[in-house]
Coordinates of C-alpha atoms in Angstrom, one line a residue:
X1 CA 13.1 34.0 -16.7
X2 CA 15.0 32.0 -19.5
X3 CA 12.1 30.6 -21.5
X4 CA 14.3 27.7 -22.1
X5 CA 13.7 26.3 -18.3
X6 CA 9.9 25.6 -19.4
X7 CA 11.3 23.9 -22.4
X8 CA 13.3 21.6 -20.6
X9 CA 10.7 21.2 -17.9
X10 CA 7.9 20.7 -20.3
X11 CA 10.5 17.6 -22.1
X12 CA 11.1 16.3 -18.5
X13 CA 7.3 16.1 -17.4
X14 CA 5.8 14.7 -20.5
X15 CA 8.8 12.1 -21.0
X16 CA 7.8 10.8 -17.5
X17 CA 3.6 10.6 -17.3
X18 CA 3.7 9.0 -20.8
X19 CA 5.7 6.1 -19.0
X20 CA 3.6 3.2 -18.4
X21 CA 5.0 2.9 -14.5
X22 CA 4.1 6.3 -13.8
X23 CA 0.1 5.3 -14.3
X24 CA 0.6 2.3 -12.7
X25 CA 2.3 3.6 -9.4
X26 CA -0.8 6.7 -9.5
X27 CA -3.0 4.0 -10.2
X28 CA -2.0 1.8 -7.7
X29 CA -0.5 3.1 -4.7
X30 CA -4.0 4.9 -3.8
X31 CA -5.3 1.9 -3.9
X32 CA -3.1 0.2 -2.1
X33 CA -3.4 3.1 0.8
X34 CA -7.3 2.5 1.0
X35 CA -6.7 -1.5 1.2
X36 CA -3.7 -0.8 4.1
X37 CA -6.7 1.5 6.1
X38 CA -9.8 -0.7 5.0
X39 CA -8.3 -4.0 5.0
X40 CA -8.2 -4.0 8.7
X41 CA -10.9 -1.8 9.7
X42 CA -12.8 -4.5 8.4
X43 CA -11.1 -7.2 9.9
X44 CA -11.0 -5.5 13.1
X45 CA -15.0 -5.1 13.3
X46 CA -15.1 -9.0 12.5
X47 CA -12.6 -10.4 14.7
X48 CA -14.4 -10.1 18.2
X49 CA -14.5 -12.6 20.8
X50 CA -15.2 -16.0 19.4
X51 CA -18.3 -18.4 20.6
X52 CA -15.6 -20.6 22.4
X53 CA -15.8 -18.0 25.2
X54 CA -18.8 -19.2 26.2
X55 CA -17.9 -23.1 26.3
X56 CA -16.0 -23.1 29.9
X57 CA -16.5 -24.4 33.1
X58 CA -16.7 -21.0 36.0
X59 CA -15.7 -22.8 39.1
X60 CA -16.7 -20.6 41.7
X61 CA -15.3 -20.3 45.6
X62 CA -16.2 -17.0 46.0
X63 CA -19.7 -17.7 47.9
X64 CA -21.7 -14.4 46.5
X65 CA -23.2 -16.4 43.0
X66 CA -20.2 -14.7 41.0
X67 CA -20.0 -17.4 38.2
X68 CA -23.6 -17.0 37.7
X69 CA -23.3 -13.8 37.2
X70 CA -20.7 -14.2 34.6
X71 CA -22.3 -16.9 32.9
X72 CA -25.6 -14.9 32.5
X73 CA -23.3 -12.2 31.3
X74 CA -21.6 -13.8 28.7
X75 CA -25.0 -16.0 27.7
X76 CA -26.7 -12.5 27.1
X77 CA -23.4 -10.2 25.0
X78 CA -24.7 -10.0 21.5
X79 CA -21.0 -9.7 20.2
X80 CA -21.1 -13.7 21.2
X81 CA -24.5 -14.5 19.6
X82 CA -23.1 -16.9 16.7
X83 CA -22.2 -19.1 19.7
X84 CA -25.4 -21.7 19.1
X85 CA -27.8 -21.2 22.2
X86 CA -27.1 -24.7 23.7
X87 CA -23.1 -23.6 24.3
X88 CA -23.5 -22.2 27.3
X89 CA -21.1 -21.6 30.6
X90 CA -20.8 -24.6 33.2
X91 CA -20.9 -22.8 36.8
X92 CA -19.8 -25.3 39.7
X93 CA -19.9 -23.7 43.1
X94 CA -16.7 -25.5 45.2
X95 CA -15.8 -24.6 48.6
X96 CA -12.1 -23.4 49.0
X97 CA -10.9 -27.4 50.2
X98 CA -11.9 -28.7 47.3
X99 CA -11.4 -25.9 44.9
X100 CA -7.4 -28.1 43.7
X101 CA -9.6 -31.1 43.2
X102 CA -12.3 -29.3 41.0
X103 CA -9.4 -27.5 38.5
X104 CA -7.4 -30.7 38.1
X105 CA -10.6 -32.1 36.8
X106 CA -11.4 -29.4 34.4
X107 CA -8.2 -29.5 33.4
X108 CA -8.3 -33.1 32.1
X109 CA -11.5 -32.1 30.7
X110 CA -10.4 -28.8 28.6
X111 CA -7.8 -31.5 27.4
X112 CA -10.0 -33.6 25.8
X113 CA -10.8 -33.5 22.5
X114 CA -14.4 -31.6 21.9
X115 CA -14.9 -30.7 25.5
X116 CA -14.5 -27.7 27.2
X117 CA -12.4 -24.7 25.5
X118 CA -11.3 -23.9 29.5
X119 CA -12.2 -22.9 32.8
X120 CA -12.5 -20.0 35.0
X121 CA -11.2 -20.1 38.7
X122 CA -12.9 -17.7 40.8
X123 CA -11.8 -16.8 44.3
X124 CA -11.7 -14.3 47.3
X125 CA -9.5 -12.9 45.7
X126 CA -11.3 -12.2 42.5
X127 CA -13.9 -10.4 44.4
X128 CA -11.3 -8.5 46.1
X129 CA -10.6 -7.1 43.0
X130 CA -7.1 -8.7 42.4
X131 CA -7.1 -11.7 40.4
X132 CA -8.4 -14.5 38.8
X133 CA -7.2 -17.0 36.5
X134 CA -8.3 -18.8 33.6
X135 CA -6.5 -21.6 31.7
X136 CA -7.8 -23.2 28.3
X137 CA -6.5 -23.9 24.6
X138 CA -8.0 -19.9 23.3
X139 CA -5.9 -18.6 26.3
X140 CA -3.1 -16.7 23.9
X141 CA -6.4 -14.9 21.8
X142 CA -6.3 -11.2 22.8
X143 CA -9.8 -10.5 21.6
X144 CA -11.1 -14.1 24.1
X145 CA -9.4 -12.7 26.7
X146 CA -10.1 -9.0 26.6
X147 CA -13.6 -9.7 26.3
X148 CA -13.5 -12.7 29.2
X149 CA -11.8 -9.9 31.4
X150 CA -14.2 -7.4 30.8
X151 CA -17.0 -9.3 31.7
X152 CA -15.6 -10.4 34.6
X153 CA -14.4 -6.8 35.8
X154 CA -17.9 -5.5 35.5
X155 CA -19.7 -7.8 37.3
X156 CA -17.2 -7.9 40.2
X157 CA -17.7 -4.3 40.2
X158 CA -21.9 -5.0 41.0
X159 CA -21.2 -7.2 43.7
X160 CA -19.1 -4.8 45.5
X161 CA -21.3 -2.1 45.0
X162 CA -24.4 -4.1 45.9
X163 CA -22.5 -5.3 49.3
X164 CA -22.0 -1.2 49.7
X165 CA -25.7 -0.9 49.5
X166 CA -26.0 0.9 46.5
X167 CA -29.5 0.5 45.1
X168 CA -29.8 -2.4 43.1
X169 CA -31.8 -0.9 40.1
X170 CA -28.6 1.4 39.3
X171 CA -25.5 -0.8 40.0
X172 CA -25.9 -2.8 36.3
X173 CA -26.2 0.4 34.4
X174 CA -23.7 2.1 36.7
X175 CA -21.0 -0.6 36.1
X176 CA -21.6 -1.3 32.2
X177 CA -21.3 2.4 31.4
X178 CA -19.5 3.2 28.2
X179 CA -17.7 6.7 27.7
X180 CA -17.4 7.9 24.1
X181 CA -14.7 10.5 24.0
X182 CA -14.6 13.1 21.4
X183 CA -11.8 15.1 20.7
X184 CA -11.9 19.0 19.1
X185 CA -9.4 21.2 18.6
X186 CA -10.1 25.0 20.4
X187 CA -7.5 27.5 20.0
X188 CA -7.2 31.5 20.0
X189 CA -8.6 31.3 16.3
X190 CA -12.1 29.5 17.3
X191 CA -13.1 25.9 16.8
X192 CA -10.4 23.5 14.9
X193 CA -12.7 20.5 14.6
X194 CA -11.7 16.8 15.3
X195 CA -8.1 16.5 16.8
X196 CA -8.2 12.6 15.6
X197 CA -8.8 14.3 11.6
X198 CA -6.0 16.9 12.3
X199 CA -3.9 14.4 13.3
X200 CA -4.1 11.6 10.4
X201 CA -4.0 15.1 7.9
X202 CA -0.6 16.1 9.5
X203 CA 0.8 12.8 9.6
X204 CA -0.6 11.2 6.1
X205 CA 0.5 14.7 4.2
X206 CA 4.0 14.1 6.0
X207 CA 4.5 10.5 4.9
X208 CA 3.5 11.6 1.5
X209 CA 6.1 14.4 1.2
X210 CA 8.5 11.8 2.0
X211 CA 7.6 9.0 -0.4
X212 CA 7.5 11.4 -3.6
X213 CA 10.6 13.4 -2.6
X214 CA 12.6 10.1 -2.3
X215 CA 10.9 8.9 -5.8
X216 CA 11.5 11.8 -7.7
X217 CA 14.5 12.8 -6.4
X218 CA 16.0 9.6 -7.4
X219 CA 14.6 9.7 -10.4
X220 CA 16.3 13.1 -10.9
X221 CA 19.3 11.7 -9.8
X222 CA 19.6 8.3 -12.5
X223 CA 18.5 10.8 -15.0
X224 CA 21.2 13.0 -14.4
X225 CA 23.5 10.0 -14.6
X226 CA 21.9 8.4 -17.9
X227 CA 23.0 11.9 -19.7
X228 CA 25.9 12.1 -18.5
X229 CA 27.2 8.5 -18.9
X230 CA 25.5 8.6 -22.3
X231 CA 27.5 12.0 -23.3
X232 CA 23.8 13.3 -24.2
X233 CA 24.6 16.3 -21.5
X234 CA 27.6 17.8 -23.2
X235 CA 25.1 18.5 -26.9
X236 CA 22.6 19.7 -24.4
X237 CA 24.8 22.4 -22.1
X238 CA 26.5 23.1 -25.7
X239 CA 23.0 25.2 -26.2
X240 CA 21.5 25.2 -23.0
X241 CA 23.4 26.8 -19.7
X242 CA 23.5 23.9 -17.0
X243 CA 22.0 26.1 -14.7
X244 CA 19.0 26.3 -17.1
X245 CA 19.2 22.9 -17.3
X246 CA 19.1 22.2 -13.7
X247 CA 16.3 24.5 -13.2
X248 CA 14.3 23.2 -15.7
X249 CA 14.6 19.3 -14.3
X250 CA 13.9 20.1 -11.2
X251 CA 10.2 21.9 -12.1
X252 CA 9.4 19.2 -14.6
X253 CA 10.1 16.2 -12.0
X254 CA 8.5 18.6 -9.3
X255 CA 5.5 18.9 -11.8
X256 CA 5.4 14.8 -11.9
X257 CA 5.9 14.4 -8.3
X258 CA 2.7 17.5 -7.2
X259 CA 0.8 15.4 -10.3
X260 CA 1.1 12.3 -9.0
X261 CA 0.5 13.5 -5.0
X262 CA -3.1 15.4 -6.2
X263 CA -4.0 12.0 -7.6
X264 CA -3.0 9.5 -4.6
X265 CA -5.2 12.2 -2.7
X266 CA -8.0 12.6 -5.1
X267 CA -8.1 8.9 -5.6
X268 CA -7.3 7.8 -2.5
X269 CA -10.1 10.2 -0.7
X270 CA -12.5 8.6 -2.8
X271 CA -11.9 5.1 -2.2
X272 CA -11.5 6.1 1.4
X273 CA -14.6 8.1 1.9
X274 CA -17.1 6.1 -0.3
X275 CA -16.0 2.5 0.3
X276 CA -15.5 2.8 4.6
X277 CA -18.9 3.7 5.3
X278 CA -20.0 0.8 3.8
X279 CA -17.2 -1.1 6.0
X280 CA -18.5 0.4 9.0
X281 CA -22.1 0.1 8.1
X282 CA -24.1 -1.4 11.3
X283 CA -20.9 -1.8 13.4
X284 CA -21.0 -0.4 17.1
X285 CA -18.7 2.3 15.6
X286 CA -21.2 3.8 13.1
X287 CA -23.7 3.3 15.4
X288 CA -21.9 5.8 18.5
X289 CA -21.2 8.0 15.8
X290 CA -24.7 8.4 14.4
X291 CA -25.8 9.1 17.9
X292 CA -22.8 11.6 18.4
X293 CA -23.7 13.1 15.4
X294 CA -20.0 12.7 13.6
X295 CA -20.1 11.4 10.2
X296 CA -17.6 8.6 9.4
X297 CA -16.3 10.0 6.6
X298 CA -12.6 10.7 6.7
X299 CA -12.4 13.3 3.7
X300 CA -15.4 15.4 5.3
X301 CA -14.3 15.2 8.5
X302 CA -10.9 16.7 7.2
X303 CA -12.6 19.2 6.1
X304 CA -15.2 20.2 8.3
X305 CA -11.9 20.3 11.1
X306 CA -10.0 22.7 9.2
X307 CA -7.9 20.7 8.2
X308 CA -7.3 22.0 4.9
X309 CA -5.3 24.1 6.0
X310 CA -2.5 21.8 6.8
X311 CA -2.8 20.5 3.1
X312 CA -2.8 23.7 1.6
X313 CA 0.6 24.4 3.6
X314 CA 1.8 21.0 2.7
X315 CA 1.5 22.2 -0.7
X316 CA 3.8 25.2 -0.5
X317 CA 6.4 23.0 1.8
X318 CA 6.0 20.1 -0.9
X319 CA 7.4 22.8 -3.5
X320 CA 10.3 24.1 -1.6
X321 CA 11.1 20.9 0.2
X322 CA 11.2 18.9 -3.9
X323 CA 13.2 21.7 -4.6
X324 CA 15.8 21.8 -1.8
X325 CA 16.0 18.0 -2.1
X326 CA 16.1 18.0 -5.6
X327 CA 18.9 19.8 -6.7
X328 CA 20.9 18.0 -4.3
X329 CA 20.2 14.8 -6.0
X330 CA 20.9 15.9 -9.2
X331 CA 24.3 17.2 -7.9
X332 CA 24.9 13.9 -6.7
X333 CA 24.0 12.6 -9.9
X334 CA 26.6 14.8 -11.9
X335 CA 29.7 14.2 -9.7
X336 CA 29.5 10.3 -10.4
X337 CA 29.9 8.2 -13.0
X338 CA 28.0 4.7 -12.3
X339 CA 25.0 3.5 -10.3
X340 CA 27.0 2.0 -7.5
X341 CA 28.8 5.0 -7.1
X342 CA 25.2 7.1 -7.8
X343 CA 23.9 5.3 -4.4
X344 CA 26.6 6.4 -2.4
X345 CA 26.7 9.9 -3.2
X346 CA 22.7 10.2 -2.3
X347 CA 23.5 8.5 0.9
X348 CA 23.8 11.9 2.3
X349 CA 20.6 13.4 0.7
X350 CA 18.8 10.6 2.2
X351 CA 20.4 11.2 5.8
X352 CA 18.7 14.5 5.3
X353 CA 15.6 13.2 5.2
X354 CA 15.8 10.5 6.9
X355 CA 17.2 13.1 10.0
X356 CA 14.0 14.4 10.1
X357 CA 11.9 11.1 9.6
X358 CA 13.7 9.9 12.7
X359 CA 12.1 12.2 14.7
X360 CA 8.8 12.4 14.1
X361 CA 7.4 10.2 17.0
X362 CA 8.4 12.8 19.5
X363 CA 6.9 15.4 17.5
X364 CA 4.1 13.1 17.7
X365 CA 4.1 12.9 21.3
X366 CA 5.0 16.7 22.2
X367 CA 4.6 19.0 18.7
X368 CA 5.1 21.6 20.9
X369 CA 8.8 20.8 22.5
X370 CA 12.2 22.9 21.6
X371 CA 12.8 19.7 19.5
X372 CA 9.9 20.1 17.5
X373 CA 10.0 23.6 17.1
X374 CA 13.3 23.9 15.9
X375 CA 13.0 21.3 13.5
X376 CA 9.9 22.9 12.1
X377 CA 12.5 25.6 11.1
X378 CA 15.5 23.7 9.5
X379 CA 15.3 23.7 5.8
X380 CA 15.9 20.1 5.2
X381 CA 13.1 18.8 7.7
X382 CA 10.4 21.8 8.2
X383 CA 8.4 20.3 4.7
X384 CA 7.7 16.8 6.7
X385 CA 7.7 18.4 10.2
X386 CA 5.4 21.4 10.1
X387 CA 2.5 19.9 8.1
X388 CA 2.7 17.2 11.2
X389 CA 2.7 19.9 14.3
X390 CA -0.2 21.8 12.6
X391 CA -2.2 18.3 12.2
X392 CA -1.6 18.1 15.9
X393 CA -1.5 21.3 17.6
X394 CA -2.1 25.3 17.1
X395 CA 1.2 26.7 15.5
X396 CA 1.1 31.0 14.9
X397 CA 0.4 31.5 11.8
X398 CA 3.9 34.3 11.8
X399 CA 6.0 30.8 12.7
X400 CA 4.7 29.2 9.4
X401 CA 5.4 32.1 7.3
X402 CA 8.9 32.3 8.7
X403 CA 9.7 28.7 8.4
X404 CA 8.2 29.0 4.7
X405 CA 10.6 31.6 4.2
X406 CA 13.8 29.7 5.5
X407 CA 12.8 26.8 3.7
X408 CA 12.9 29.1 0.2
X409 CA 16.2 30.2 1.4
X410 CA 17.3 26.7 2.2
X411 CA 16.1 26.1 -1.3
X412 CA 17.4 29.0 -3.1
X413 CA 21.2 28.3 -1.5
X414 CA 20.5 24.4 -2.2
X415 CA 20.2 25.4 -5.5
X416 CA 23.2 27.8 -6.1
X417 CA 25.9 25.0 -4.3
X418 CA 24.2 22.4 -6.7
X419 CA 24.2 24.5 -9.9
X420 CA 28.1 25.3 -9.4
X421 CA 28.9 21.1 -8.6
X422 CA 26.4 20.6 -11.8
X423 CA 28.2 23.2 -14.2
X424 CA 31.3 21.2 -13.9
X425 CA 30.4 17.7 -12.4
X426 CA 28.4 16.9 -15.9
X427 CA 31.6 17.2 -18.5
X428 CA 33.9 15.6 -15.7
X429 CA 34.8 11.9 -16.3
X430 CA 37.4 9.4 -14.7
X431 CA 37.0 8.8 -10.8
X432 CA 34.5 9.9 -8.7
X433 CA 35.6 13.1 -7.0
X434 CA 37.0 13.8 -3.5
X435 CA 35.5 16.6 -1.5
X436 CA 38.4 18.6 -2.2
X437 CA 37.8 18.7 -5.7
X438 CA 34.3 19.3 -5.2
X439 CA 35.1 22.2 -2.9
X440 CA 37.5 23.9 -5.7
X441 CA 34.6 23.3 -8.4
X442 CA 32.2 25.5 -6.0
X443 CA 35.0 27.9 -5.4
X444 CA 36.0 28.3 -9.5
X445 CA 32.8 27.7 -11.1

């Protein structure tokens, strides 16, 4: 290989992780990925229902002590105990006659200012199993309302089973059960660990390809331009082949963007993996896993699931994907001679991608569809799609090498059609070239 490609590659990494942006955006977007996962983990953990859930009147027509059931219900959840003690539930049992008279009252009441946040009509109807309604100024707060209905669905649940004479001592437990699911992968190689790890590995190493392929590529792409518009390129292919010279930008910007993706993961796993157990720490969360004996770490649990695996793949199809994607760009970059006209020759480089992006939620929902397989195989969209379907499901490992291998083709012909637009595109100047021209400077170059 011509020794001059690690030249020009060495020139093209250093002159970018010297720049002040490029440790910025290392430094920063890590960070910025921890706050985007922590940020509301945290919030979600300490945005429950509030105390006002308990400050309602239960007006109660169902004649089997419902409301007090509720109200002892909601008195005794420990997810409300910032409510102070004398907030309690009002329960007023109403026969069905005067059941309008009762909720035009409460009404006027929950209208008041520092009364009653709302009220609770139960019926027959409610113990039936079918509805009941509730009306009050938290009424459009999820979290009130989630929690208000759950309540209420468990304890209409005990009534009905007490009325079937199930034995009282058994229908509280019975109806507040709480199933913890836990997912593992199990395929013809053995255990795969946590489906939930395999998935975020898959899908976070996908995103990621994306993001520094785009970067870098147009990175690749204005440089080319700044040569050439600065006549820079024609002392530099006066000593140095433009294949060489393609060759050797595309390794040194693919050495800046595999730099830059170690650190995000590196710093990013840290941040991730030290600061969310403290977010977690005491929540109902930690506490299930403890029990379930799962750590809520996010890096270990990567890799105690296997899913290393799918990174170290990622690795290979981050490679050949830069490259494929790279050399286009910089083809792009060489038939034009401004930035406006720079944008609209990458616009279909990014289709490309984008192509591929499009169509990752129903990979996400079936990895294992003719859609998804055969997109695993295309050059242009097997580096985002396969790290995803082996985050998700068990893909031979034959069907990985073979898609490897058409991606390096994909590359290696990527390559050649850009390296005959680059030979001439960089000492062409005037207007921008029409795709016959570009067609004869394939064919003669």
């Amino acid at each position: 290989m011509d020794k001059k490609i690690f030249i020009v590659a060495k020139r093209e990494y250093l002159e970018r992780v010297r720049t002040r942006w490029f440790v910025i955006m290392t430094l920063a977007v890590p960070v910025l990925m921890a706050g985007a996962i922590l940020i509301p983990t945290y919030m979600a953990m300490r945005s429950g229902a509030s105390s006002s859930i308990r400050h309602i009147a239960i007006l109660d027509a169902t004649g089997a002590g419902l409301g007090d059931r509720v109200a002892k219900s909601l008195i005794a959840d420990k997810s409300l105990a910032s409510a102070p003690d004398s907030v309690t539930p009002r329960v007023e049992v109403v026969s069905a006659a005067d059941l309008p008279a009762k909720v035009k009252a409460a009404a006027a009441e929950v209208q008041m200012p520092q009364h009653l946040s709302g009220y609770l009509v139960l019926t027959d109807s409610t113990l039936a199993g079918e509805s009941a309604n509730y009306a009050g100024r938290d009424a459009s707060s999820p979290a009130d309302m989630e929690k208000l209905q759950s309540v209420l669905r468990e304890e209409v649940m005990i009534v009905r089973l007490e009325r079937e004479g199930v034995r009282a001592d058994i229908v509280g437990p019975l109806a507040r059960t709480k199933l913890r699911l836990n997912s593992e992968r199990l395929n013809e190689r053995g255990r795969g660990g946590s489906g939930t790890a395999g998935l975020f590995a898959g899908l976070g190493v996908g995103i990621m390809l994306m993001m520094l392929i785009v970067i870098h590529g147009q990175n690749i792409l204005r440089g080319v331009l700044e040569e050439k518009s600065s006549r820079v390129a024609e002392v530099v292919i006066s000593s140095v082949k433009p294949e060489t010279l393609l060759a050797g930008k595309v390794l040194g910007v693919g050495a800046v963007g595999l730099t830059q993706q170690v650190a995000w993961l590196a710093i990013g796993g840290y941040l991730t993996s030290f600061l969310l157990p403290l977010v977690l720490k005491g929540s109902a969360v930690a506490s299930s896993a403890a029990a379930a004996g799962v750590s809520t770490n996010p890096i270990s649990n990567i890799f105690n699931s296997g899913s290393i695996i799918v990174i170290a793949v990622a690795f290979i199809y981050f490679i050949v994907g830069f490259v494929f994607y790279a050399t286009l760009y910089a083809a792009a970059g060489s038939m034009v001679n401004s930035e406006q006209e720079a944008q609209q020759a990458a616009v279909p480089v990014m289709m490309l991608i984008m192509s591929a992006w499009l169509l990752v939620n129903p990979v996400l929902l079936a990895p294992n569809s003719k859609l998804a397989v055969v997109l695993s195989w295309l050059p242009w969209s097997s580096p985002i799609i396969m790290p995803m379907r082996m985050g998700l499901t068990s893909v031979a490992p034959l069907s990985v090498i073979g898609s490897i291998l058409v991606a390096i083709l994909g590359s290696v012909g990527a390559m050649w059609l850009s390296a005959r637009i680059y030979r001439v595109g960089m000492l062409m100047y005037g207007k921008k070239p029409g795709l016959a021209e570009i067609m004869k400077w394939i064919k003669y170059a």
